[in-house]
C-alpha positions as a Python dict, from the first residue, in 0.01 Angstrom:
ca = {
    (1, 'X'): (0, 0, 0),
    (2, 'X'): (105, 301, -204),
    (3, 'X'): (268, 505, 67),
    (4, 'X'): (269, 825, -143),
    (5, 'X'): (-102, 840, -228),
    (6, 'X'): (-289, 1042, 38),
    (7, 'X'): (-556, 841, 216),
    (8, 'X'): (-812, 940, 473),
    (9, 'X'): (-846, 779, 818),
    (10, 'X'): (-1140, 796, 1057),
    (11, 'X'): (-1115, 635, 1402),
    (12, 'X'): (-1427, 609, 1615),
    (13, 'X'): (-1322, 576, 1977),
    (14, 'X'): (-1541, 410, 2238),
    (15, 'X'): (-1500, 409, 2615),
    (16, 'X'): (-1200, 485, 2827),
    (17, 'X'): (-919, 738, 2813),
    (18, 'X'): (-673, 464, 2726),
    (19, 'X'): (-867, 410, 2406),
    (20, 'X'): (-834, 781, 2326),
    (21, 'X'): (-458, 746, 2368),
    (22, 'X'): (-453, 426, 2160),
    (23, 'X'): (-649, 592, 1879),
    (24, 'X'): (-398, 876, 1863),
    (25, 'X'): (-113, 627, 1846),
    (26, 'X'): (-286, 433, 1567),
    (27, 'X'): (-308, 757, 1370),
    (28, 'X'): (61, 820, 1441),
    (29, 'X'): (149, 470, 1318),
    (30, 'X'): (-38, 523, 990),
    (31, 'X'): (77, 882, 925),
    (32, 'X'): (410, 777, 763),
    (33, 'X'): (206, 561, 525),
    (34, 'X'): (4, 850, 389),
    (35, 'X'): (-305, 843, 611),
    (36, 'X'): (-452, 1174, 723),
    (37, 'X'): (-726, 1195, 990),
    (38, 'X'): (-1074, 1314, 893),
    (39, 'X'): (-1377, 1393, 1106),
    (40, 'X'): (-1637, 1162, 948),
    (41, 'X'): (-1653, 803, 824),
    (42, 'X'): (-1812, 926, 501),
    (43, 'X'): (-1486, 1100, 409),
    (44, 'X'): (-1255, 809, 494),
    (45, 'X'): (-1075, 537, 303),
    (46, 'X'): (-1018, 345, 627),
    (47, 'X'): (-1249, 339, 928),
    (48, 'X'): (-1130, 185, 1256),
    (49, 'X'): (-1370, 120, 1542),
    (50, 'X'): (-1160, 131, 1858),
    (51, 'X'): (-1391, -55, 2095),
    (52, 'X'): (-1448, -81, 2469),
    (53, 'X'): (-1596, -377, 2656),
    (54, 'X'): (-1694, -193, 2974),
    (55, 'X'): (-2034, -56, 2880),
    (56, 'X'): (-2344, -271, 2866),
    (57, 'X'): (-2419, -430, 2527),
    (58, 'X'): (-2086, -301, 2396),
    (59, 'X'): (-2046, -569, 2132),
    (60, 'X'): (-2399, -522, 1996),
    (61, 'X'): (-2335, -151, 1949),
    (62, 'X'): (-2020, -237, 1756),
    (63, 'X'): (-2206, -480, 1529),
    (64, 'X'): (-2470, -213, 1465),
    (65, 'X'): (-2199, 33, 1361),
    (66, 'X'): (-2036, -229, 1137),
    (67, 'X'): (-2372, -268, 962),
    (68, 'X'): (-2386, 104, 891),
    (69, 'X'): (-2031, 99, 759),
    (70, 'X'): (-2109, -199, 536),
    (71, 'X'): (-2384, 5, 372),
    (72, 'X'): (-2145, 296, 328),
    (73, 'X'): (-1886, 64, 173),
    (74, 'X'): (-2144, -81, -68),
    (75, 'X'): (-2242, 270, -179),
    (76, 'X'): (-1876, 355, -225),
    (77, 'X'): (-1818, 49, -440),
    (78, 'X'): (-2113, 132, -664),
    (79, 'X'): (-1943, 466, -727),
    (80, 'X'): (-1615, 295, -815),
    (81, 'X'): (-1443, 341, -479),
    (82, 'X'): (-1394, 130, -167),
    (83, 'X'): (-1379, 144, 211),
    (84, 'X'): (-1163, -61, 448),
    (85, 'X'): (-1316, -146, 787),
    (86, 'X'): (-1115, -238, 1096),
    (87, 'X'): (-1223, -329, 1450),
    (88, 'X'): (-973, -270, 1729),
    (89, 'X'): (-970, -259, 2108),
    (90, 'X'): (-1117, -477, 2380),
    (91, 'X'): (-1425, -605, 2195),
    (92, 'X'): (-1195, -711, 1912),
    (93, 'X'): (-968, -886, 2160),
    (94, 'X'): (-1251, -1065, 2339),
    (95, 'X'): (-1475, -1145, 2043),
    (96, 'X'): (-1249, -1149, 1738),
    (97, 'X'): (-1375, -1485, 1612),
    (98, 'X'): (-1737, -1374, 1652),
    (99, 'X'): (-1668, -1053, 1458),
    (100, 'X'): (-1515, -1255, 1175),
    (101, 'X'): (-1815, -1490, 1174),
    (102, 'X'): (-2090, -1229, 1195),
    (103, 'X'): (-1938, -940, 1002),
    (104, 'X'): (-1775, -1041, 673),
    (105, 'X'): (-1750, -673, 577),
    (106, 'X'): (-1473, -626, 834),
    (107, 'X'): (-1127, -640, 677),
    (108, 'X'): (-912, -655, 988),
    (109, 'X'): (-955, -725, 1358),
    (110, 'X'): (-679, -648, 1607),
    (111, 'X'): (-644, -617, 1982),
    (112, 'X'): (-497, -344, 2205),
    (113, 'X'): (-153, -505, 2203),
    (114, 'X'): (-127, -530, 1823),
    (115, 'X'): (-188, -183, 1686),
    (116, 'X'): (183, -109, 1644),
    (117, 'X'): (162, -363, 1361),
    (118, 'X'): (-129, -180, 1197),
    (119, 'X'): (59, -78, 878),
    (120, 'X'): (161, -441, 821),
    (121, 'X'): (-188, -572, 898),
    (122, 'X'): (-343, -318, 665),
    (123, 'X'): (-106, -412, 385),
    (124, 'X'): (-216, -775, 419),
    (125, 'X'): (-581, -668, 414),
    (126, 'X'): (-523, -466, 97),
    (127, 'X'): (-389, -784, -60),
    (128, 'X'): (-721, -955, -2),
    (129, 'X'): (-669, -1128, 333),
    (130, 'X'): (-912, -1103, 625),
    (131, 'X'): (-669, -1022, 901),
    (132, 'X'): (-714, -1117, 1267),
    (133, 'X'): (-441, -1034, 1520),
    (134, 'X'): (-547, -1075, 1882),
    (135, 'X'): (-228, -1232, 2017),
    (136, 'X'): (-31, -1087, 2306),
    (137, 'X'): (305, -1023, 2136),
    (138, 'X'): (632, -1051, 2323),
    (139, 'X'): (775, -731, 2176),
    (140, 'X'): (711, -392, 2338),
    (141, 'X'): (460, -218, 2112),
    (142, 'X'): (565, 125, 2240),
    (143, 'X'): (917, 76, 2107),
    (144, 'X'): (773, 19, 1759),
    (145, 'X'): (540, 320, 1748),
    (146, 'X'): (661, 642, 1582),
    (147, 'X'): (634, 966, 1773),
    (148, 'X'): (371, 1207, 1649),
    (149, 'X'): (495, 1511, 1460),
    (150, 'X'): (502, 1823, 1676),
    (151, 'X'): (237, 1997, 1469),
    (152, 'X'): (5, 1696, 1511),
    (153, 'X'): (52, 1695, 1889),
    (154, 'X'): (-1, 2071, 1900),
    (155, 'X'): (-335, 2035, 1719),
    (156, 'X'): (-447, 1784, 1983),
    (157, 'X'): (-429, 2048, 2255),
    (158, 'X'): (-248, 2152, 2571),
    (159, 'X'): (-342, 1840, 2766),
    (160, 'X'): (-241, 1487, 2673),
    (161, 'X'): (-290, 1129, 2783),
    (162, 'X'): (17, 914, 2829),
    (163, 'X'): (-24, 541, 2888),
    (164, 'X'): (238, 416, 3134),
    (165, 'X'): (84, 86, 3247),
    (166, 'X'): (-141, -173, 3086),
    (167, 'X'): (-322, -485, 3192),
    (168, 'X'): (-419, -597, 3539),
    (169, 'X'): (-344, -887, 3774),
    (170, 'X'): (-623, -812, 4022),
    (171, 'X'): (-895, -1023, 3850),
    (172, 'X'): (-1199, -847, 3993),
    (173, 'X'): (-1487, -1084, 3925),
    (174, 'X'): (-1685, -831, 3717),
    (175, 'X'): (-1398, -720, 3492),
    (176, 'X'): (-1275, -830, 3149),
    (177, 'X'): (-952, -628, 3151),
    (178, 'X'): (-717, -915, 3246),
    (179, 'X'): (-857, -1111, 2952),
    (180, 'X'): (-856, -828, 2695),
    (181, 'X'): (-550, -623, 2797),
    (182, 'X'): (-345, -904, 2948),
    (183, 'X'): (-112, -920, 3244),
    (184, 'X'): (-1, -610, 3427),
    (185, 'X'): (296, -445, 3255),
    (186, 'X'): (477, -116, 3320),
    (187, 'X'): (661, 87, 3060),
    (188, 'X'): (1029, 166, 3140),
    (189, 'X'): (1095, 501, 3305),
    (190, 'X'): (1316, 644, 3031),
    (191, 'X'): (1066, 545, 2760),
    (192, 'X'): (790, 733, 2940),
    (193, 'X'): (1013, 1036, 2994),
    (194, 'X'): (1106, 1049, 2624),
    (195, 'X'): (743, 1050, 2520),
    (196, 'X'): (661, 1317, 2779),
    (197, 'X'): (950, 1533, 2658),
    (198, 'X'): (819, 1509, 2302),
    (199, 'X'): (475, 1614, 2421),
    (200, 'X'): (616, 1907, 2618),
    (201, 'X'): (823, 2025, 2321),
    (202, 'X'): (499, 2036, 2120),
    (203, 'X'): (334, 2259, 2381),
    (204, 'X'): (159, 2015, 2615),
    (205, 'X'): (124, 2162, 2964),
    (206, 'X'): (-75, 1891, 3144),
    (207, 'X'): (-23, 1514, 3141),
    (208, 'X'): (-270, 1249, 3252),
    (209, 'X'): (-91, 920, 3313),
    (210, 'X'): (-304, 622, 3219),
    (211, 'X'): (-320, 259, 3322),
    (212, 'X'): (-578, -2, 3406),
    (213, 'X'): (-407, -2, 3745),
    (214, 'X'): (-185, 299, 3708),
    (215, 'X'): (-63, 335, 4065),
    (216, 'X'): (81, -18, 4041),
    (217, 'X'): (329, 119, 3785),
    (218, 'X'): (681, 1, 3859),
    (219, 'X'): (906, 82, 3567),
    (220, 'X'): (1275, 7, 3535),
    (221, 'X'): (1508, 305, 3521),
    (222, 'X'): (1827, 326, 3318),
    (223, 'X'): (2016, 138, 3591),
    (224, 'X'): (1766, -147, 3602),
    (225, 'X'): (1614, -25, 3929),
    (226, 'X'): (1236, -56, 3976),
    (227, 'X'): (1078, 278, 4064),
    (228, 'X'): (720, 365, 4156),
    (229, 'X'): (462, 611, 4033),
    (230, 'X'): (559, 875, 4287),
    (231, 'X'): (912, 897, 4149),
    (232, 'X'): (779, 896, 3794),
    (233, 'X'): (558, 1195, 3874),
    (234, 'X'): (856, 1376, 4024),
    (235, 'X'): (1073, 1310, 3718),
    (236, 'X'): (796, 1425, 3487),
    (237, 'X'): (755, 1747, 3684),
    (238, 'X'): (1116, 1836, 3601),
    (239, 'X'): (1045, 1845, 3227),
    (240, 'X'): (1028, 2209, 3111),
    (241, 'X'): (673, 2301, 3017),
    (242, 'X'): (497, 2027, 3214),
    (243, 'X'): (305, 2215, 3481),
    (244, 'X'): (35, 1966, 3578),
    (245, 'X'): (22, 1589, 3630),
    (246, 'X'): (-276, 1363, 3690),
    (247, 'X'): (-320, 985, 3680),
    (248, 'X'): (-603, 735, 3649),
    (249, 'X'): (-727, 468, 3727),
    (250, 'X'): (-594, 362, 4066),
    (251, 'X'): (-649, 71, 4303),
    (252, 'X'): (-663, 126, 4681),
    (253, 'X'): (-414, -156, 4745),
    (254, 'X'): (-146, 24, 4542),
    (255, 'X'): (-171, 365, 4709),
    (256, 'X'): (181, 361, 4856),
    (257, 'X'): (325, 591, 5120),
    (258, 'X'): (571, 725, 4861),
    (259, 'X'): (290, 822, 4623),
    (260, 'X'): (83, 982, 4898),
    (261, 'X'): (387, 1180, 5015),
    (262, 'X'): (436, 1301, 4659),
    (263, 'X'): (84, 1443, 4670),
    (264, 'X'): (197, 1637, 4976),
    (265, 'X'): (526, 1759, 4831),
    (266, 'X'): (480, 1796, 4454),
    (267, 'X'): (281, 2100, 4345),
    (268, 'X'): (251, 1972, 3988),
    (269, 'X'): (50, 1671, 4108),
    (270, 'X'): (-309, 1790, 4095),
    (271, 'X'): (-539, 1765, 4403),
    (272, 'X'): (-800, 1549, 4229),
    (273, 'X'): (-778, 1173, 4264),
    (274, 'X'): (-983, 894, 4109),
    (275, 'X'): (-980, 601, 4352),
    (276, 'X'): (-1257, 344, 4290),
    (277, 'X'): (-1410, 134, 4565),
    (278, 'X'): (-1702, -13, 4357),
    (279, 'X'): (-1919, -100, 4660),
    (280, 'X'): (-1961, 7, 5021),
    (281, 'X'): (-2038, -348, 5139),
    (282, 'X'): (-1762, -578, 5260),
    (283, 'X'): (-1964, -880, 5149),
    (284, 'X'): (-1995, -747, 4795),
    (285, 'X'): (-1632, -636, 4787),
    (286, 'X'): (-1531, -991, 4877),
    (287, 'X'): (-1756, -1131, 4606),
    (288, 'X'): (-1605, -882, 4361),
    (289, 'X'): (-1256, -1002, 4462),
    (290, 'X'): (-1151, -646, 4540),
    (291, 'X'): (-916, -773, 4818),
    (292, 'X'): (-981, -480, 5053),
    (293, 'X'): (-1249, -392, 5304),
    (294, 'X'): (-1440, -69, 5340),
    (295, 'X'): (-1238, 14, 5653),
    (296, 'X'): (-911, -37, 5466),
    (297, 'X'): (-1031, 185, 5183),
    (298, 'X'): (-1136, 457, 5426),
    (299, 'X'): (-796, 437, 5595),
    (300, 'X'): (-633, 509, 5258),
    (301, 'X'): (-861, 811, 5215),
    (302, 'X'): (-759, 936, 5560),
    (303, 'X'): (-389, 907, 5470),
    (304, 'X'): (-444, 1094, 5144),
    (305, 'X'): (-643, 1374, 5310),
    (306, 'X'): (-383, 1405, 5587),
    (307, 'X'): (-114, 1457, 5325),
    (308, 'X'): (-323, 1683, 5100),
    (309, 'X'): (-623, 1838, 5280),
    (310, 'X'): (-753, 2003, 4962),
    (311, 'X'): (-779, 1670, 4776),
    (312, 'X'): (-1106, 1614, 4588),
    (313, 'X'): (-1203, 1252, 4537),
    (314, 'X'): (-1364, 1072, 4246),
    (315, 'X'): (-1474, 709, 4236),
    (316, 'X'): (-1637, 420, 4052),
    (317, 'X'): (-1947, 235, 4170),
    (318, 'X'): (-2126, -73, 4042),
    (319, 'X'): (-2482, -126, 4166),
    (320, 'X'): (-2673, -450, 4141),
    (321, 'X'): (-2376, -687, 4157),
    (322, 'X'): (-2497, -1046, 4211),
    (323, 'X'): (-2615, -1093, 4569),
    (324, 'X'): (-2638, -720, 4649),
    (325, 'X'): (-2910, -663, 4907),
    (326, 'X'): (-3081, -339, 5004),
    (327, 'X'): (-2852, -327, 5308),
    (328, 'X'): (-2545, -367, 5085),
    (329, 'X'): (-2661, -79, 4866),
    (330, 'X'): (-2735, 138, 5170),
    (331, 'X'): (-2376, 75, 5281),
    (332, 'X'): (-2257, 204, 4943),
    (333, 'X'): (-2463, 520, 4987),
    (334, 'X'): (-2308, 567, 5331),
    (335, 'X'): (-1955, 550, 5185),
    (336, 'X'): (-2051, 802, 4915),
    (337, 'X'): (-2170, 1048, 5178),
    (338, 'X'): (-1879, 987, 5414),
    (339, 'X'): (-1605, 1032, 5153),
    (340, 'X'): (-1787, 1326, 4996),
    (341, 'X'): (-1695, 1241, 4637),
    (342, 'X'): (-1680, 1542, 4408),
    (343, 'X'): (-1772, 1317, 4115),
    (344, 'X'): (-1803, 951, 4027),
    (345, 'X'): (-1865, 708, 3744),
    (346, 'X'): (-2164, 486, 3818),
    (347, 'X'): (-2278, 169, 3645),
    (348, 'X'): (-2543, -98, 3664),
    (349, 'X'): (-2379, -439, 3681),
    (350, 'X'): (-2400, -620, 3349),
    (351, 'X'): (-2271, -966, 3270),
    (352, 'X'): (-1939, -998, 3091),
    (353, 'X'): (-1903, -1349, 2945),
    (354, 'X'): (-1598, -1528, 3075),
    (355, 'X'): (-1582, -1341, 3404),
    (356, 'X'): (-1664, -1511, 3738),
    (357, 'X'): (-1952, -1271, 3800),
    (358, 'X'): (-2134, -1399, 3493),
    (359, 'X'): (-2215, -1733, 3657),
    (360, 'X'): (-2286, -1614, 4010),
    (361, 'X'): (-2619, -1677, 4179),
    (362, 'X'): (-2833, -1389, 4296),
    (363, 'X'): (-2846, -1182, 3978),
    (364, 'X'): (-3032, -861, 4063),
    (365, 'X'): (-3342, -772, 3856),
    (366, 'X'): (-3296, -488, 3606),
    (367, 'X'): (-3568, -276, 3766),
    (368, 'X'): (-3395, -296, 4105),
    (369, 'X'): (-3060, -206, 3950),
    (370, 'X'): (-3213, 93, 3772),
    (371, 'X'): (-3377, 218, 4092),
    (372, 'X'): (-3051, 191, 4287),
    (373, 'X'): (-2854, 363, 4011),
    (374, 'X'): (-3099, 653, 4007),
    (375, 'X'): (-3065, 700, 4383),
    (376, 'X'): (-2688, 683, 4365),
    (377, 'X'): (-2668, 931, 4078),
    (378, 'X'): (-2893, 1174, 4264),
    (379, 'X'): (-2658, 1166, 4562),
    (380, 'X'): (-2345, 1202, 4349),
    (381, 'X'): (-2496, 1495, 4159),
    (382, 'X'): (-2590, 1666, 4484),
    (383, 'X'): (-2233, 1634, 4610),
    (384, 'X'): (-2084, 1744, 4277),
    (385, 'X'): (-2291, 2063, 4276),
    (386, 'X'): (-2202, 2128, 4639),
    (387, 'X'): (-1835, 2089, 4553),
    (388, 'X'): (-1869, 2335, 4264),
    (389, 'X'): (-2033, 2585, 4497),
    (390, 'X'): (-1756, 2538, 4756),
    (391, 'X'): (-1498, 2701, 4528),
    (392, 'X'): (-1705, 3016, 4464),
    (393, 'X'): (-1514, 3308, 4609),
    (394, 'X'): (-1180, 3132, 4588),
    (395, 'X'): (-900, 3218, 4350),
    (396, 'X'): (-782, 2909, 4164),
    (397, 'X'): (-501, 2859, 3914),
    (398, 'X'): (-667, 2781, 3581),
    (399, 'X'): (-493, 2639, 3277),
    (400, 'X'): (-629, 2842, 2984),
    (401, 'X'): (-685, 2588, 2705),
    (402, 'X'): (-889, 2753, 2430),
    (403, 'X'): (-1098, 3042, 2310),
    (404, 'X'): (-1452, 3042, 2446),
    (405, 'X'): (-1779, 3030, 2259),
    (406, 'X'): (-1855, 3395, 2333),
    (407, 'X'): (-1652, 3691, 2200),
    (408, 'X'): (-1366, 3777, 2432),
    (409, 'X'): (-1410, 3457, 2632),
    (410, 'X'): (-1155, 3187, 2711),
    (411, 'X'): (-1194, 2848, 2875),
    (412, 'X'): (-979, 2627, 3089),
    (413, 'X'): (-962, 2379, 3376),
    (414, 'X'): (-920, 2419, 3749),
    (415, 'X'): (-689, 2189, 3947),
    (416, 'X'): (-1003, 1986, 4021),
    (417, 'X'): (-1078, 1923, 3651),
    (418, 'X'): (-1368, 2169, 3655),
    (419, 'X'): (-1438, 2357, 3333),
    (420, 'X'): (-1396, 2732, 3391),
    (421, 'X'): (-1516, 3009, 3157),
    (422, 'X'): (-1405, 3371, 3184),
    (423, 'X'): (-1341, 3687, 2985),
    (424, 'X'): (-981, 3713, 2876),
    (425, 'X'): (-739, 3751, 2585),
    (426, 'X'): (-649, 3449, 2375),
    (427, 'X'): (-280, 3528, 2426),
    (428, 'X'): (-322, 3360, 2765),
    (429, 'X'): (-390, 3020, 2604),
    (430, 'X'): (-127, 2782, 2741),
    (431, 'X'): (-76, 2986, 3057),
    (432, 'X'): (-192, 2912, 3411),
    (433, 'X'): (-353, 3222, 3556),
    (434, 'X'): (-521, 3310, 3886),
    (435, 'X'): (-898, 3319, 3844),
    (436, 'X'): (-1155, 3423, 4102),
    (437, 'X'): (-1453, 3188, 4083),
    (438, 'X'): (-1770, 3395, 4084),
    (439, 'X'): (-2042, 3146, 3988),
    (440, 'X'): (-2103, 2771, 3992),
    (441, 'X'): (-2318, 2622, 3716),
    (442, 'X'): (-2433, 2261, 3679),
    (443, 'X'): (-2129, 2145, 3483),
    (444, 'X'): (-1889, 2438, 3487),
    (445, 'X'): (-1767, 2746, 3672),
    (446, 'X'): (-1760, 3111, 3575),
    (447, 'X'): (-1457, 3309, 3680),
    (448, 'X'): (-1280, 3644, 3657),
    (449, 'X'): (-909, 3665, 3582),
    (450, 'X'): (-741, 3837, 3873),
    (451, 'X'): (-474, 3978, 3644),
    (452, 'X'): (-416, 3930, 3273),
    (453, 'X'): (-42, 3950, 3319),
    (454, 'X'): (119, 3626, 3210),
    (455, 'X'): (237, 3449, 3529),
    (456, 'X'): (558, 3268, 3590),
    (457, 'X'): (489, 2900, 3504),
    (458, 'X'): (696, 2800, 3809),
    (459, 'X'): (435, 2949, 4044),
    (460, 'X'): (118, 2800, 3910),
    (461, 'X'): (-48, 2639, 4213),
    (462, 'X'): (-207, 2824, 4500),
    (463, 'X'): (-64, 2776, 4845),
    (464, 'X'): (-175, 2472, 5040),
    (465, 'X'): (-281, 2698, 5327),
    (466, 'X'): (-526, 2877, 5099),
    (467, 'X'): (-667, 2552, 4966),
    (468, 'X'): (-683, 2353, 5287),
    (469, 'X'): (-1037, 2454, 5382),
    (470, 'X'): (-1202, 2214, 5131),
}
């Protein structure tokens, strides 16, 4: 590759937040080699599809997009140009050979653990090779990735994802993650802190820590001691500029006393927790290989709420898992109501080849799955709107993130991840200000800034006594 000739990069990101993080790091890896991000495939010299295997028919959607890109490449070649096409992520990892067989237009295929080698892979592709790299390398990819320039991080906004843990050893019977992301690994403490410090120096105020099983994070510190996610959150909160910390996705079995106590003691740790259960039926949980019962899950919720009474919960649910009866689904609905989730991600079960669930008896008809999903979504939406209404009249600390769509308006996020719109000066962007919530809409809140004086960043969270009535 000619590293001095400017080239244009477009990355289409599918699925989870970890893929968003990975796409940013791919762009960072290619920046020293002259690649600049653009907003459309039509403007790019290289298009990367960063894929996700979670959604139904994920691979078919990828092949459809490859077909569109092939047509774009052919048009480009007729005009004397060219277009490189890459497929990354979990579909690439799981179905790399199939992509090579079915899509000869694709120049390179690489998995989630290989993108630190993207400049090298791309150089090989430019030399005429069809490149496939879906191995699980021994080296730590994070040690080989360059940090983004401060101005690049600043353009990405005041909030940032930071992957701290990858892979999973739980082997839920519906899930492809252990096969596409590999065994559970945790990044070292000091490595995570360095990346967080770089983000903070570029103006990031809120971090969301990512992992397939993030609360299982146990990184080694500088002395070789294994520390848990609670201590990591504490260390991150000491970094100047970092005012808010979140993490996702968690497993109930890894919700330790130390982490729960940190929710009680650490103001920077936001009172909004994503803790999936997947089903409210013990029989289905056993079939899913979740390794916990409903009672054990509810006991974890009780411990969390005892430590942080204002905690809002989010979850994941799969309906129509093989063998799910009407009674099993009713048990799920009961858990939803009992926990009072403020939001949730809901899915119809769909077969993932290579997972135990794919060969189970008792596959539920599509019509039944659709009916159950509709009922579940109706309940979740009812609770979400009720939660939005519950904060009307309260004063919440809101991180002001951007100018609003209307003149004189700014927008931000509450501690509960709710979008909040209000009148205010753009000089408050980057600050956390007290906002009285005056209206709840379907997907956002309207507020009024209590004072437009810029607050002390050290006092950014309301008192627990004020919040405890949720």
